[in-house]
Structures are given as C-alpha cells and as structure tokens.
Amino acid sequence: MQSRTSLKSWQTLVTHAKEMKQKHMSDLFSENPARFEQFSIKLKPFMLDYSKNLIGKETMSNLIDLANECELEAWRDKMFAGERINRTEERAVLHVALRNQGNQSFELDGEDLNQEVQQTLMKMKAFSEKVRQGHWKGYSGKRITDVVNIGVGGSNLGPQMVTEALKQYSDNSINVHYVSNVDGTQIANVLRPLNPEKVLFIVSSKTFTTTETMTNAKTAMKWLVSSSFDQSAIGKHFVAVSSNKENATAFGIKEENIFDMWDWVGGRFSLWSAIGLPIALDLGFEPFIELLQGAYDIDQHFCEAPLEQNAPVILALLSLWNCTFLGAQSQAILPYDQSLHMLSAYLQQAEMESNGKSVNWHGEAIDYPTVPSIWGELGINGQHAFYQYLHQSNNVVPADFIGSIESVTPVKGHHQTLMANFFAQTQALMQGVDEKQVRDDLKAKGRTPDYINKVAPHKVHKGNRPTNTILMERISPRSLGSLIALYEHKIFTQGILLEICSFDQWGVELGKGLANNIEAELNDNKVNSHHDSSTKGLMAYYLRSKKHLNND
C-alpha cells in the first residue's frame, strides 16, 4: 500500500520544512504587514488567528495540496453520509447526526436516524423537566435535589466539562456531581453529604459492563438500599444511558428509564446524546439544544467552507505541520477563561485516544510522527507553573490560546488584566528577545558589565514558538458547542491526513483485560507464575503488606 510519505505533496512539505526551520516568525511579520489578515478566520462564534505559526503562503498552499491529495473532502462526505469509516469495528461515525438542527437526512442501513435522535431528545426533555420541576419523586416521596453521574472517559469528561463551563447558566435547582474514578475515595466523598432520599443516579455505560462504572454503580446501589431498606427503590433513583437494556434492567433499572446509545457514536464524541443528560438536568433542556445548535453551526462550516478558510481543517493542517514536519512532540491547550478549566483534559482524551496510533488504515506500521501529546492548564495558573518551559526549553511546544472578549462573571478590572496576559504571551512566544536586546535593556537600567555578562544569556528567549489564538465573544451554550465541534472536526481531519483510524481505541483494552485477570488473583490472594518478575514481585509485596496492615 502507498504510504502518505510517498505523496508528492508530502515530499514537498518535507523539503519546505527544512527551509522554514531557518526562518523566524518575527521576520515573517516584518516582511508581510498583512500577515494577520491573511492568516486568520472570522466566524460568528469565534475568530481564529493562526498567523503566529512558522508558515507562509507556500506552506499553506502545500498543506492544502496534501489535504486534496488525501481526498479529505471525499472522506468528510463519507462520514456525513454514514459510511462505515470506523473500519476496524465496521461502524459508522455519526455523532454529527445527534446535533442536526437542519433538514439534512441521516440514514443508516435504510433507517432514519433523525427520528431515533428526536425520540431520544424528546425523552430527555420530558425527563429533565420532570426532575427539575420536582415531579420525579424518590422512594420517600421527596423531590430530587442532587444528580450523580456515574461514568468514565467520554461518559464523564464530556458532560462534566460542559456543566463546569456553563455553571453561570445554571439555576442551581439541581446539583450535579460526577463519579468516574474507581478509587473509592471519590464516590465516598460525593455521597457523604447527600441525602439518599433526594438523589438520582445516572449510570452511563454503552455496554453496561465497564468495570470502573459498574463498581461505582453497585456501591451507589448498596448505599441507597441500605437507607431505604427496599430493593425496589433502585427503580426510583437510577436511570441508565446504555445500548445494553438487558444488563441495565437486570441491575434494577426500569426499561422506560433507559436512554438509548448507539454504536455509531463513540464515547468521546457522545456528549450530544443522552450522555449529555446531566447537562440538561443542570441547565435545562433549552440550553442543551443551544449547545447542539452551536455544534451544528460548525458542522455546516466544516462541510461548506473551502479548505483555505475552513477552521477545523486549518487547525489540523497546522498540527500536522508542527508535529510531523517540524518535529514538535506535544501541544498545549491554554484557556484564559475560568469556565474552561476542564477543556484541556477533555481535549486530551478526544485527540490522544482518537489519533494516538502507530499503524495506518491497512494495519501497516507508520513511519512518520503522528499527533502530539496534549496537555495544558488555565492560562494564568500555567504562567506561574510551566510557561518557563514553553518560553526557554529546547523543546518547542505549539499552543492553542483560547480566550473570550467578555467574561461570564464580570468583575471590574479582572478581565482586562487576564486578557493583557493572553495577548502578551503569544507575542512573547513568537518574538522572543535576543541577547543584544537583553544587554541593551540591562545597560539602560544601569547594570554593571559584570552583571550583564553573568545574566544576559539566561534572559534570552529564542521565540519562534508557534501558537493559535481562538478568541470567543463570550462563553455560552452555543459558543461552547461550536468550540467543541471545531476540535472534533480537527481530530477527524488529522486522522484522514495521517491515514489513522480515529474512531477505535484498542490501546485502552489491553490494560483493562490484564486488570480483570490480576483483580481475580488479588481477590484469591494468589499470584500466578505467568507474570513477569516485576509484576509478580509487586503483586506479592502488595498482598503481603496488605495482610500485615490488616493484622495490625
């Protein structure tokens, strides 16, 4: 099979990258006063400035050539048409059908998906309104005041990130909590202050077999039953989001309280589905629809905008350029808005679980770097933690800076200070400061020659560090939906360019399978001989130490 590296456009980019590595962004800005206008995209929910990348007209032209040679637009159309582009699992990839706010038809195997989606949305609406209005009662007849969402991965990160980001839009009639970690400390801390008579649990698991989720769900069930002294109370306090109705009903959840999940929706792209039920319960159903509308806006842009002006495509091409051709190994996500404090973690899963692969569509080993590791933190916090590394390390880390023009919680003077830092950091990362500038500055401040000679090399910033800037008007359900969809389509585009299966996650399965076997051994207090010496030694030490501590 032909590797991506054999494409004419790919080979052109390899040569071009060697040329661009000799350039500095400061010089590119000096040479082209119109650079910002040339390398930015203005959309209703946000503007994207990508001028602070080591690119020129030729770079972007070559990258667009690569997108065309990879038949990106044809693959995009296949996804929206419901073709089974998740080839290793033979599944369609149709999370876009979940937020279809127009007249587009989505069919799979002759079935109208729009009808299924609308039925689930209407069920979510009726349920969320019933709970929020106090008509859903617990086993003692009291209204629900708290919702605990039990899930892991996309079933947790998506809705939690959204409810945290949109906290200012909540009327606080329902308190929403999240449990994902199988470490008992988390669920114990969540349940401790709650009244079991007033708690509703949402168990989100497509298969209803996920070990972490089911362990937490069983603990929650025991906690409830120990209070109610009635097994039937489960039916009034538990609902499920799952495709496995048999397992959910066996758990004690009534069939009418099971919300559908489909195999054409991947977990990390599922917050638009009934996985987003905590969002509707927290904010109300109308804000949830606004979230879907924002995603739909970007779906339309992704399908209709030419590649040269297509924001998700540009982000994906730049990621490929910075990582695969220029050699960056990680990328930082840096929100300058407290509302987005979970965004870095959310995008970390979305991109790394999707495209952290080492074989291509045909199962052949890839001989080029793929996606970077994703990490990040809120901007100001990061400035006093790891920005030293961003500015002066030998490792160049491209970064996405995400900010808003208006704060959802305006406090006089705060937002201007925040945004001053926002703009300053991208400028500093791009421009840097050379030794002559450092020496001139120190001399102007009256420093001695000995001091200048000692300190000057330490104050040099090479600059030339690539950043994208996404500037939103204001965090709202609709703008947040657009931001999330922007990155979803970036991830899809990356996968096509890299010839990677973006919608499976086999790398998650190996450790989970081993853990199941090891757990059985730990429960039996017996270590099997087939493990390597390190694992055997650690397990044996754990069991001996646990026995010793229990005896104490």
Coordinates of C-alpha atoms in Angstrom, one line a residue:
M1 CA 0.0 0.0 0.0
Q2 CA 1.1 3.5 -0.7
S3 CA 2.3 5.4 2.4
R4 CA 1.4 9.0 3.0
T5 CA 5.1 9.8 2.8
S6 CA 5.2 8.8 -0.9
L7 CA 2.6 11.5 -1.8
K8 CA 4.1 14.4 -3.9
S9 CA 2.7 17.0 -1.5
W10 CA 4.2 15.2 1.5
Q11 CA 7.6 15.1 -0.1
T12 CA 7.3 18.8 -1.0
L13 CA 6.4 19.6 2.6
V14 CA 9.5 17.7 3.9
T15 CA 11.7 19.9 1.7
H16 CA 9.8 23.0 2.6
A17 CA 10.1 22.3 6.3
K18 CA 13.9 22.4 6.1
E19 CA 13.6 25.8 4.5
M20 CA 11.2 27.2 7.1
K21 CA 13.2 26.0 10.0
Q22 CA 15.8 28.6 9.0
K23 CA 13.3 31.4 9.3
H24 CA 12.0 33.4 12.3
M25 CA 8.4 34.4 12.7
S26 CA 9.4 38.0 13.7
D27 CA 11.0 38.4 10.3
L28 CA 7.9 37.0 8.6
F29 CA 5.7 39.6 10.3
S30 CA 8.2 42.4 9.3
E31 CA 8.1 41.2 5.7
N32 CA 4.3 41.0 5.5
P33 CA 2.2 43.7 7.2
A34 CA -1.0 42.0 6.1
R35 CA 0.0 38.7 7.8
F36 CA -2.7 38.8 10.4
E37 CA -5.5 39.4 7.9
Q38 CA -4.0 36.7 5.6
F39 CA -3.8 34.0 8.3
S40 CA -7.0 34.4 10.3
I41 CA -10.6 33.3 10.0
K42 CA -13.5 35.2 11.4
L43 CA -16.7 33.2 12.2
K44 CA -19.7 34.2 14.3
P45 CA -18.8 32.2 17.4
F46 CA -15.1 33.0 17.4
M47 CA -12.1 34.2 15.4
L48 CA -9.1 32.0 14.8
D49 CA -5.7 33.7 14.3
Y50 CA -3.0 31.3 13.1
S51 CA -0.5 33.9 11.9
K52 CA 1.9 33.1 14.8
N53 CA 2.9 29.8 13.2
L54 CA 6.1 29.2 11.2
I55 CA 4.2 29.4 7.9
G56 CA 4.0 31.4 4.7
K57 CA 1.7 31.4 1.6
E58 CA 3.7 28.5 0.2
T59 CA 3.4 26.5 3.4
M60 CA -0.4 26.8 3.4
S61 CA -0.6 26.0 -0.3
N62 CA 1.4 22.9 0.2
L63 CA -0.7 21.8 3.1
I64 CA -3.9 22.3 1.2
D65 CA -2.4 20.3 -1.7
L66 CA -1.8 17.5 0.9
A67 CA -5.4 17.7 2.1
N68 CA -6.6 17.4 -1.5
E69 CA -4.2 14.5 -2.3
C70 CA -5.6 12.7 0.8
E71 CA -9.1 13.2 -0.5
L72 CA -10.1 15.0 2.7
E73 CA -13.4 16.4 1.3
A74 CA -14.5 13.0 0.0
W75 CA -13.8 11.4 3.4
R76 CA -15.7 14.2 5.1
D77 CA -18.7 13.5 2.9
K78 CA -18.4 9.7 3.7
M79 CA -18.6 10.4 7.4
F80 CA -21.7 12.6 7.0
A81 CA -23.3 10.0 4.6
G82 CA -23.0 7.3 7.3
E83 CA -20.4 5.1 5.6
R84 CA -18.6 2.8 8.0
I85 CA -15.4 4.8 8.2
N86 CA -14.6 3.2 11.6
R87 CA -13.2 0.4 9.6
T88 CA -11.7 -1.8 12.4
E89 CA -15.1 -2.0 14.1
E90 CA -17.2 -1.7 10.9
R91 CA -19.2 1.2 12.4
A92 CA -20.5 4.5 11.0
V93 CA -19.3 7.7 12.7
L94 CA -22.4 9.9 13.1
H95 CA -22.1 12.0 16.2
V96 CA -23.0 14.8 13.8
A97 CA -26.5 13.4 13.4
L98 CA -27.0 14.0 17.2
R99 CA -27.0 17.8 16.7
N100 CA -28.7 18.0 13.3
Q101 CA -30.6 21.2 13.6
G102 CA -31.4 21.5 9.9
N103 CA -33.1 19.4 7.3
Q104 CA -30.2 17.1 6.5
S105 CA -31.2 13.5 6.2
F106 CA -29.1 10.9 8.1
E107 CA -29.8 7.3 7.3
L108 CA -28.0 4.1 8.3
D109 CA -28.9 0.8 6.7
G110 CA -32.2 2.3 5.5
E111 CA -33.2 3.5 8.9
D112 CA -34.0 7.2 9.6
L113 CA -31.6 8.2 12.3
N114 CA -33.2 11.7 12.7
Q115 CA -36.3 10.0 14.0
E116 CA -34.4 8.0 16.6
V117 CA -32.4 11.0 17.7
Q118 CA -35.5 13.2 18.0
Q119 CA -37.3 10.5 20.0
T120 CA -34.4 10.4 22.5
L121 CA -34.2 14.1 22.7
M122 CA -37.9 14.3 23.5
K123 CA -37.5 11.7 26.1
M124 CA -34.6 13.7 27.6
K125 CA -36.7 16.8 27.6
A126 CA -39.6 15.2 29.3
F127 CA -37.4 13.5 31.9
S128 CA -35.2 16.6 32.7
E129 CA -38.3 18.8 33.0
K130 CA -40.0 16.3 35.3
V131 CA -36.9 16.1 37.6
R132 CA -36.2 19.9 37.5
Q133 CA -39.9 20.7 38.3
G134 CA -39.9 18.4 41.3
H135 CA -42.4 15.9 39.8
W136 CA -39.9 13.0 39.9
K137 CA -40.0 11.7 43.4
G138 CA -37.7 9.4 45.3
Y139 CA -38.7 6.4 47.4
S140 CA -39.9 8.6 50.3
G141 CA -41.9 11.0 48.1
K142 CA -39.3 13.8 48.2
R143 CA -38.2 15.7 45.2
I144 CA -34.7 15.1 43.6
T145 CA -32.2 17.8 44.6
D146 CA -28.9 16.0 43.5
V147 CA -27.9 14.0 40.5
V148 CA -24.8 11.8 40.5
N149 CA -23.5 10.9 37.1
I150 CA -21.5 7.6 37.1
G151 CA -19.4 7.0 34.0
V152 CA -15.8 7.1 32.8
G153 CA -14.0 8.5 29.8
G154 CA -16.3 10.3 27.4
S155 CA -19.3 9.4 29.5
N156 CA -17.8 11.6 32.3
L157 CA -15.4 14.1 30.8
G158 CA -17.8 15.5 28.2
P159 CA -20.8 16.3 30.4
Q160 CA -18.6 17.4 33.3
M161 CA -16.5 19.7 31.2
V162 CA -19.7 21.3 29.8
T163 CA -21.5 21.7 33.1
E164 CA -18.4 23.2 34.6
A165 CA -18.0 25.6 31.7
L166 CA -21.7 26.7 31.8
K167 CA -22.0 26.9 35.5
Q168 CA -23.1 30.5 35.3
Y169 CA -26.1 29.5 33.2
S170 CA -27.4 27.0 35.9
D171 CA -30.3 28.0 38.1
N172 CA -28.9 25.6 40.7
S173 CA -32.3 23.8 41.1
I174 CA -30.4 20.6 40.7
N175 CA -26.9 19.9 42.0
V176 CA -24.9 17.7 39.6
H177 CA -22.0 15.6 40.7
Y178 CA -19.7 13.3 38.8
V179 CA -18.0 10.0 39.8
S180 CA -15.5 8.3 37.4
N181 CA -12.6 7.1 39.4
V182 CA -12.8 3.5 40.8
D183 CA -10.8 4.7 43.8
G184 CA -13.5 4.5 46.5
T185 CA -12.4 7.9 47.9
Q186 CA -14.2 9.8 45.1
I187 CA -17.6 8.1 45.4
A188 CA -17.4 8.2 49.2
N189 CA -16.7 12.0 49.2
V190 CA -19.5 12.6 46.7
L191 CA -22.1 10.5 48.6
R192 CA -21.2 11.6 52.2
P193 CA -23.1 14.9 52.3
L194 CA -26.1 13.7 50.2
N195 CA -29.5 12.6 51.3
P196 CA -30.3 9.2 49.6
E197 CA -34.0 10.1 49.5
K198 CA -33.2 13.0 47.2
V199 CA -30.5 11.6 44.9
L200 CA -30.9 10.4 41.3
F201 CA -28.1 8.3 39.8
I202 CA -27.3 8.2 36.0
V203 CA -25.3 5.2 35.1
S204 CA -23.7 5.9 31.7
S205 CA -22.1 2.9 30.0
K206 CA -22.7 1.8 26.5
T207 CA -22.2 -1.9 27.3
F208 CA -23.2 -1.7 31.0
T209 CA -20.2 -3.8 31.7
T210 CA -17.4 -1.2 32.1
T211 CA -15.6 -2.3 35.3
E212 CA -15.0 1.1 36.8
T213 CA -18.5 2.3 36.1
M214 CA -20.3 -0.8 37.3
T215 CA -18.1 -1.0 40.5
N216 CA -19.2 2.6 41.4
A217 CA -22.8 1.9 40.4
K218 CA -23.0 -1.1 42.7
T219 CA -21.6 0.9 45.6
A220 CA -24.2 3.6 44.9
M221 CA -26.9 1.0 44.8
K222 CA -25.8 -0.5 48.2
W223 CA -25.7 3.0 49.7
L224 CA -29.3 3.6 48.5
V225 CA -30.7 0.3 49.6
S226 CA -29.1 0.5 53.0
S227 CA -31.0 3.7 53.5
S228 CA -34.4 2.7 52.0
F229 CA -34.3 -1.0 53.1
D230 CA -36.0 -1.7 49.9
Q231 CA -34.5 -3.1 46.7
S232 CA -37.3 -1.6 44.6
A233 CA -36.0 1.9 45.5
I234 CA -33.5 1.4 42.7
G235 CA -36.2 2.0 40.1
K236 CA -36.9 5.5 41.6
H237 CA -33.3 6.6 41.9
F238 CA -31.4 5.0 39.0
V239 CA -31.6 5.7 35.2
A240 CA -29.2 4.5 32.6
V241 CA -27.7 5.6 29.3
S242 CA -26.8 2.4 27.5
S243 CA -27.3 0.2 24.5
N244 CA -27.5 -2.9 26.7
K245 CA -31.0 -2.9 28.1
E246 CA -30.8 -6.4 29.3
N247 CA -27.9 -5.7 31.7
A248 CA -29.5 -2.4 32.8
T249 CA -32.8 -4.0 33.7
A250 CA -31.1 -6.8 35.5
F251 CA -29.4 -4.1 37.6
G252 CA -32.8 -2.9 38.7
I253 CA -33.4 0.0 36.3
K254 CA -36.8 0.2 34.7
E255 CA -36.8 -0.2 30.9
E256 CA -38.6 3.1 30.5
N257 CA -35.7 4.8 32.3
I258 CA -33.1 3.6 29.9
F259 CA -31.9 6.1 27.4
D260 CA -30.5 4.8 24.1
M261 CA -26.9 4.8 23.0
W262 CA -25.9 3.7 19.5
D263 CA -22.7 2.0 18.2
W264 CA -22.4 4.8 15.6
V265 CA -21.5 7.2 18.5
G266 CA -18.1 7.0 20.1
G267 CA -17.8 7.7 23.8
R268 CA -15.5 10.8 23.4
F269 CA -18.0 12.3 20.9
S270 CA -21.1 11.4 22.8
L271 CA -22.0 14.5 25.0
W272 CA -24.5 15.5 22.3
S273 CA -26.5 12.3 23.0
A274 CA -28.3 11.1 26.2
I275 CA -24.8 11.0 27.7
G276 CA -25.5 14.8 28.0
L277 CA -28.5 14.2 30.3
P278 CA -26.6 15.7 33.3
I279 CA -26.2 18.9 31.2
A280 CA -30.0 19.1 30.5
L281 CA -30.7 18.4 34.2
D282 CA -28.3 21.1 35.3
L283 CA -29.0 23.8 32.8
G284 CA -32.4 22.9 31.5
F285 CA -33.3 21.4 28.1
E286 CA -33.3 24.6 26.0
P287 CA -29.6 25.5 26.8
F288 CA -28.8 21.9 25.9
I289 CA -30.4 22.5 22.5
E290 CA -28.4 25.7 22.1
L291 CA -25.2 23.6 22.7
L292 CA -26.3 21.3 19.9
Q293 CA -27.0 24.4 17.7
G294 CA -23.5 25.7 18.2
A295 CA -22.0 22.3 17.2
Y296 CA -24.3 22.3 14.1
D297 CA -23.1 25.7 13.1
I298 CA -19.5 24.4 12.9
D299 CA -20.8 21.2 11.1
Q300 CA -22.2 23.5 8.4
H301 CA -19.0 25.5 8.2
F302 CA -16.9 22.3 8.0
C303 CA -19.0 21.0 5.2
E304 CA -19.3 24.2 3.2
A305 CA -16.2 26.4 3.7
P306 CA -13.4 26.0 1.2
L307 CA -10.4 24.3 2.7
E308 CA -8.4 27.5 2.8
Q309 CA -11.0 29.1 5.0
N310 CA -12.1 26.0 6.9
A311 CA -11.2 26.5 10.6
P312 CA -11.1 22.8 11.7
V313 CA -9.1 21.9 8.6
I314 CA -6.6 24.7 9.2
L315 CA -6.1 23.6 12.8
A316 CA -5.5 20.0 11.7
L317 CA -3.1 21.0 9.0
L318 CA -1.1 23.2 11.4
S319 CA -1.0 20.3 13.9
L320 CA 0.4 18.1 11.2
W321 CA 2.9 20.8 10.1
N322 CA 4.2 21.5 13.6
C323 CA 4.3 17.8 14.8
T324 CA 5.0 15.7 11.8
F325 CA 7.1 18.1 9.7
L326 CA 8.7 20.4 12.2
G327 CA 9.2 17.9 15.0
A328 CA 7.1 19.1 17.9
Q329 CA 6.2 16.3 20.2
S330 CA 3.5 17.9 22.4
Q331 CA 0.9 20.6 22.2
A332 CA -0.5 22.8 25.0
I333 CA -4.2 23.8 25.3
L334 CA -4.3 27.1 27.3
P335 CA -7.7 28.5 28.1
Y336 CA -7.8 32.0 29.5
D337 CA -11.3 31.7 30.9
Q338 CA -12.0 30.0 34.2
S339 CA -15.1 28.5 32.7
L340 CA -12.9 26.3 30.5
H341 CA -10.8 24.9 33.3
M342 CA -11.6 21.3 32.2
L343 CA -11.1 21.8 28.5
S344 CA -7.5 20.7 28.4
A345 CA -8.4 17.4 30.0
Y346 CA -11.3 16.9 27.7
L347 CA -9.3 17.6 24.5
Q348 CA -6.5 15.4 25.8
Q349 CA -8.8 12.4 25.7
A350 CA -10.5 13.5 22.5
E351 CA -7.3 13.8 20.4
M352 CA -4.9 11.3 22.1
E353 CA -7.5 8.5 22.3
S354 CA -8.5 9.1 18.7
N355 CA -5.2 9.6 16.9
G356 CA -2.6 8.2 19.3
K357 CA -1.9 5.3 16.9
S358 CA 1.1 3.7 15.2
V359 CA -0.4 1.8 12.3
N360 CA -2.3 3.1 9.3
W361 CA -5.7 2.1 7.9
H362 CA -4.2 -1.1 6.4
G363 CA -2.5 -2.2 9.6
E364 CA 1.0 -1.3 8.5
A365 CA 3.5 0.4 10.8
I366 CA 3.6 4.2 10.3
D367 CA 7.0 5.6 9.6
Y368 CA 6.2 9.3 10.5
P369 CA 5.3 11.1 13.7
T370 CA 1.5 11.4 14.3
V371 CA -0.3 13.5 16.8
P372 CA 1.5 15.3 19.7
S373 CA 0.7 14.6 23.4
I374 CA -1.9 17.1 24.6
W375 CA -1.7 18.9 27.9
G376 CA -2.4 22.2 29.4
E377 CA -3.9 24.3 32.2
L378 CA -5.7 27.6 32.7
G379 CA -3.6 30.4 31.3
I380 CA -2.6 32.4 34.4
N381 CA -2.0 29.3 36.5
G382 CA 0.2 27.9 33.8
Q383 CA 2.2 31.1 33.5
H384 CA 3.4 30.5 37.1
A385 CA 3.9 26.8 36.5
F386 CA 5.2 25.6 33.1
Y387 CA 5.4 28.7 30.8
Q388 CA 9.1 28.9 31.7
Y389 CA 9.4 25.6 29.7
L390 CA 7.3 27.0 26.9
H391 CA 9.5 30.1 26.5
Q392 CA 13.0 28.8 27.0
S393 CA 13.1 25.0 26.8
N394 CA 14.9 23.4 23.8
N395 CA 11.6 21.6 23.1
V396 CA 9.2 23.7 21.1
V397 CA 5.6 23.3 22.2
P398 CA 2.9 24.7 19.9
A399 CA 0.0 26.0 21.9
D400 CA -3.7 27.0 21.4
F401 CA -4.6 30.1 23.4
I402 CA -8.4 30.3 24.0
G403 CA -10.0 33.4 25.4
S404 CA -13.2 35.4 25.4
I405 CA -13.9 39.1 24.8
E406 CA -16.4 39.3 27.6
S407 CA -16.4 37.3 30.9
V408 CA -19.5 35.5 32.0
T409 CA -18.7 36.8 35.5
P410 CA -17.6 40.4 35.1
V411 CA -15.6 41.8 38.0
K412 CA -14.2 45.2 37.4
G413 CA -10.6 45.2 36.3
H414 CA -10.1 41.5 36.3
H415 CA -10.8 40.6 32.6
Q416 CA -8.6 43.3 31.2
T417 CA -5.6 42.0 33.3
L418 CA -6.4 38.5 32.2
M419 CA -6.5 39.4 28.5
A420 CA -3.4 41.6 28.7
N421 CA -1.6 38.4 29.7
F422 CA -3.4 36.5 27.0
F423 CA -2.1 38.8 24.2
A424 CA 1.3 39.3 25.8
Q425 CA 2.1 35.6 26.0
T426 CA 1.5 34.8 22.3
Q427 CA 3.5 37.8 21.3
A428 CA 6.4 36.8 23.6
L429 CA 6.4 33.2 22.4
M430 CA 6.5 34.4 18.8
Q431 CA 9.0 37.3 19.1
G432 CA 11.3 36.3 21.9
V433 CA 14.2 38.5 22.8
D434 CA 17.8 38.2 21.6
E435 CA 21.0 38.7 23.6
K436 CA 21.7 42.2 22.2
Q437 CA 18.2 43.3 23.3
V438 CA 18.8 41.9 26.7
R439 CA 22.2 43.6 27.1
D440 CA 20.9 46.9 25.8
D441 CA 18.0 46.8 28.3
L442 CA 20.2 45.9 31.2
K443 CA 22.7 48.6 30.3
A444 CA 19.9 51.2 30.1
K445 CA 18.9 50.1 33.7
G446 CA 22.4 50.9 34.9
R447 CA 23.6 47.4 35.5
T448 CA 27.3 46.7 35.6
P449 CA 29.2 45.0 32.8
D450 CA 29.9 42.0 35.1
Y451 CA 26.3 41.6 36.0
I452 CA 25.2 41.9 32.3
N453 CA 27.7 39.3 31.3
K454 CA 26.5 37.0 34.0
V455 CA 22.8 37.3 33.5
A456 CA 22.3 38.1 29.8
P457 CA 22.5 34.5 28.5
H458 CA 19.8 33.5 31.0
K459 CA 17.3 36.1 29.8
V460 CA 17.4 35.3 26.2
H461 CA 14.2 34.0 24.7
K462 CA 14.6 32.5 21.2
G463 CA 10.9 33.0 20.3
N464 CA 9.7 31.4 17.1
R465 CA 7.2 29.3 19.2
P466 CA 4.0 28.6 17.3
T467 CA 0.6 29.5 18.7
N468 CA -3.0 29.6 17.6
T469 CA -5.4 32.1 19.1
I470 CA -9.1 31.4 19.4
L471 CA -11.0 34.5 20.6
M472 CA -14.6 33.9 21.5
E473 CA -17.2 36.6 22.1
R474 CA -18.4 35.1 25.4
I475 CA -18.7 31.5 26.8
S476 CA -22.3 30.5 26.2
P477 CA -24.0 27.1 25.4
R478 CA -24.0 27.9 21.7
S479 CA -20.4 29.2 21.5
L480 CA -19.2 26.3 23.6
G481 CA -20.9 23.8 21.3
S482 CA -19.1 25.5 18.4
L483 CA -15.7 25.3 20.1
I484 CA -16.1 21.6 20.9
A485 CA -17.2 20.7 17.4
L486 CA -14.2 22.7 16.0
Y487 CA -11.9 20.4 17.8
E488 CA -13.9 17.3 16.9
H489 CA -13.6 18.0 13.2
K490 CA -9.9 18.9 13.6
I491 CA -9.4 15.4 15.1
F492 CA -11.3 13.8 12.2
T493 CA -9.2 15.8 9.7
Q494 CA -5.9 14.8 11.4
G495 CA -6.9 11.1 11.1
I496 CA -7.5 11.4 7.4
L497 CA -4.3 13.2 6.8
L498 CA -2.3 10.7 8.9
E499 CA -4.2 7.7 7.5
I500 CA -5.1 6.7 11.0
C501 CA -8.3 5.0 12.3
S502 CA -9.5 7.8 14.6
F503 CA -12.6 6.1 16.0
D504 CA -11.4 3.0 17.7
Q505 CA -9.4 2.8 20.9
W506 CA -7.8 -0.6 21.1
G507 CA -5.0 0.7 23.2
V508 CA -7.5 1.1 26.1
E509 CA -8.4 -2.5 26.0
L510 CA -5.1 -4.3 26.7
G511 CA -4.6 -2.9 30.2
K512 CA -8.3 -3.3 31.1
G513 CA -8.1 -7.0 30.2
L514 CA -5.0 -7.6 32.2
A515 CA -6.5 -5.8 35.1
N516 CA -9.5 -8.1 35.2
N517 CA -7.2 -11.1 35.5
I518 CA -5.0 -9.5 38.1
E519 CA -8.0 -8.5 40.1
A520 CA -9.2 -12.1 40.3
E521 CA -5.7 -13.1 41.5
L522 CA -5.7 -10.4 44.2
N523 CA -9.1 -11.5 45.3
D524 CA -7.9 -15.1 45.6
N525 CA -4.7 -13.9 47.4
K526 CA -2.7 -15.8 44.8
V527 CA -0.1 -14.6 42.2
N528 CA 0.2 -16.7 39.1
S529 CA 3.5 -17.6 37.7
H530 CA 2.9 -16.3 34.1
H531 CA 3.6 -12.7 35.1
D532 CA 7.0 -11.0 34.5
S533 CA 9.2 -10.8 37.6
S534 CA 8.4 -7.2 38.3
T535 CA 4.6 -7.6 38.2
K536 CA 4.8 -10.8 40.3
G537 CA 7.1 -9.1 42.8
L538 CA 4.8 -6.0 43.1
M539 CA 1.7 -8.0 43.5
A540 CA 3.2 -10.3 46.1
Y541 CA 4.6 -7.3 48.0
Y542 CA 1.1 -5.7 47.9
L543 CA -0.7 -8.8 49.2
R544 CA 1.9 -9.4 52.0
S545 CA 1.8 -5.7 53.1
K546 CA -2.0 -5.6 53.0
K547 CA -2.2 -8.7 55.2
H548 CA 0.3 -7.2 57.6
L549 CA -1.6 -3.9 57.8
N550 CA -4.9 -5.7 58.3
N551 CA -3.4 -7.8 61.1
D552 CA -2.2 -4.6 62.8

